[in-house]
Short mmCIF file of C-alpha atoms in Angstrom, two decimals:
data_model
loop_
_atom_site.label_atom_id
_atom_site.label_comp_id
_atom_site.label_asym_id
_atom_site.label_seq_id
_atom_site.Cartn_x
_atom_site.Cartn_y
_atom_site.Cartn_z
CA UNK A 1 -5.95 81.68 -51.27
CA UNK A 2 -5.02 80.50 -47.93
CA UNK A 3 -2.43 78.23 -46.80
CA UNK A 4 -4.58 74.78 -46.34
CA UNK A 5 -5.75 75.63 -49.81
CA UNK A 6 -2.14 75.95 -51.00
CA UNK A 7 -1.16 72.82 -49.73
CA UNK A 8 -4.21 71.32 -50.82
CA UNK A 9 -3.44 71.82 -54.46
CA UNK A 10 0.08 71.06 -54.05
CA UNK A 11 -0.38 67.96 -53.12
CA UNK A 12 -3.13 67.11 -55.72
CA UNK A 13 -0.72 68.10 -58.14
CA UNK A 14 2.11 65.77 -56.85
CA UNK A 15 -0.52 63.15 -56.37
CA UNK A 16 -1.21 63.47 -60.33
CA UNK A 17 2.95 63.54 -60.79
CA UNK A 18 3.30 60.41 -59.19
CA UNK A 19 0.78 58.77 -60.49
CA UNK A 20 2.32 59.05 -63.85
CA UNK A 21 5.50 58.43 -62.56
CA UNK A 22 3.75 54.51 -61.05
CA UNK A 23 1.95 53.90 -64.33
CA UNK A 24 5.57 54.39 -66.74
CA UNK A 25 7.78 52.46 -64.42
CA UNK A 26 9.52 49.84 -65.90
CA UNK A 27 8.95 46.55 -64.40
CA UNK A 28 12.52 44.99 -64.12
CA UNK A 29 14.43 47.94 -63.98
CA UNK A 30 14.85 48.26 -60.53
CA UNK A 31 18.40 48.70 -60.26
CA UNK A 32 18.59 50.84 -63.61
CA UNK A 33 20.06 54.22 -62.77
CA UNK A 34 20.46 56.69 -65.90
CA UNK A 35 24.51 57.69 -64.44
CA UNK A 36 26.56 55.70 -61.87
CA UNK A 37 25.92 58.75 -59.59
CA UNK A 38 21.97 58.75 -60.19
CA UNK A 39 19.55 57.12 -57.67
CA UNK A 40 18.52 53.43 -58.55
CA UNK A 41 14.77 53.01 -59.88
CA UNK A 42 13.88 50.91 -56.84
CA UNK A 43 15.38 54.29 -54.79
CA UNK A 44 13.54 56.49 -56.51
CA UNK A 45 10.19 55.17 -56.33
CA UNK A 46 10.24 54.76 -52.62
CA UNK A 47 11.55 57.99 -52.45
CA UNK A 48 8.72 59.32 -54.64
CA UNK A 49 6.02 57.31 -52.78
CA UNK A 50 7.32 58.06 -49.12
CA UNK A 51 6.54 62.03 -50.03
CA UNK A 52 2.95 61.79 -49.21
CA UNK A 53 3.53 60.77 -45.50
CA UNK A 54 5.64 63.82 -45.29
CA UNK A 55 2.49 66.17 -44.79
CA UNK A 56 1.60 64.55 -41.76
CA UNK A 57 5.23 64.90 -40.19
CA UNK A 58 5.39 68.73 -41.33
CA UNK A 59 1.91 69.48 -39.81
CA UNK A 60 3.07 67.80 -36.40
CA UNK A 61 6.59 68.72 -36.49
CA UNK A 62 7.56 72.26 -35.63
CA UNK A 63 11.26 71.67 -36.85
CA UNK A 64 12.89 69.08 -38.55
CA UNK A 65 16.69 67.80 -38.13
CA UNK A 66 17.19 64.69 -40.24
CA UNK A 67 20.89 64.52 -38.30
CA UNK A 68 18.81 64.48 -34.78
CA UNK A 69 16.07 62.23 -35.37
CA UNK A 70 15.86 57.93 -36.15
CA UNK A 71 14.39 58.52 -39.59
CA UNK A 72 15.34 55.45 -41.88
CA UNK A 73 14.16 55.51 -45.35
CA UNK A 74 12.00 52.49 -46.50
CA UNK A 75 13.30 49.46 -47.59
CA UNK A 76 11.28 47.68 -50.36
#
């Protein structure tokens, strides 16, 4: 298999993940975090849901330095 078919499937398989992971979230809970060191819901799920617009970085990007570039998570 090559690597665009790889990917492919990788990411239809983290689409399905996701999905899920939309469809269970519990409305209200956004500031629920399972420990005091675990990511809040709200966190989480824009963590989760930023992942897809990662493919287009790593196709365009030839290295990545999170200390050397403006990335900002999103805010919701």
């Amino acid at each position: 298999m090559d690597t665009l078919s790889q990917f492919k499937n990788e990411l239809q398989d983290e689409y399905q993940t996701t999905r899920k992971f939309f469809e269970v979230y519990p409305e209200g809970k956004n500031d629920y975090a399972p420990h005091e060191k675990s990511m809040k819901m709200m966190h989480l799920a824009t963590h989760i849901g930023e992942v897809f617009g990662w493919a287009d970085v790593m196709l365009k990007t030839s290295d990545l330095d999170f200390a050397t570039t403006d990335y900002k998570p999103k805010q919701l």
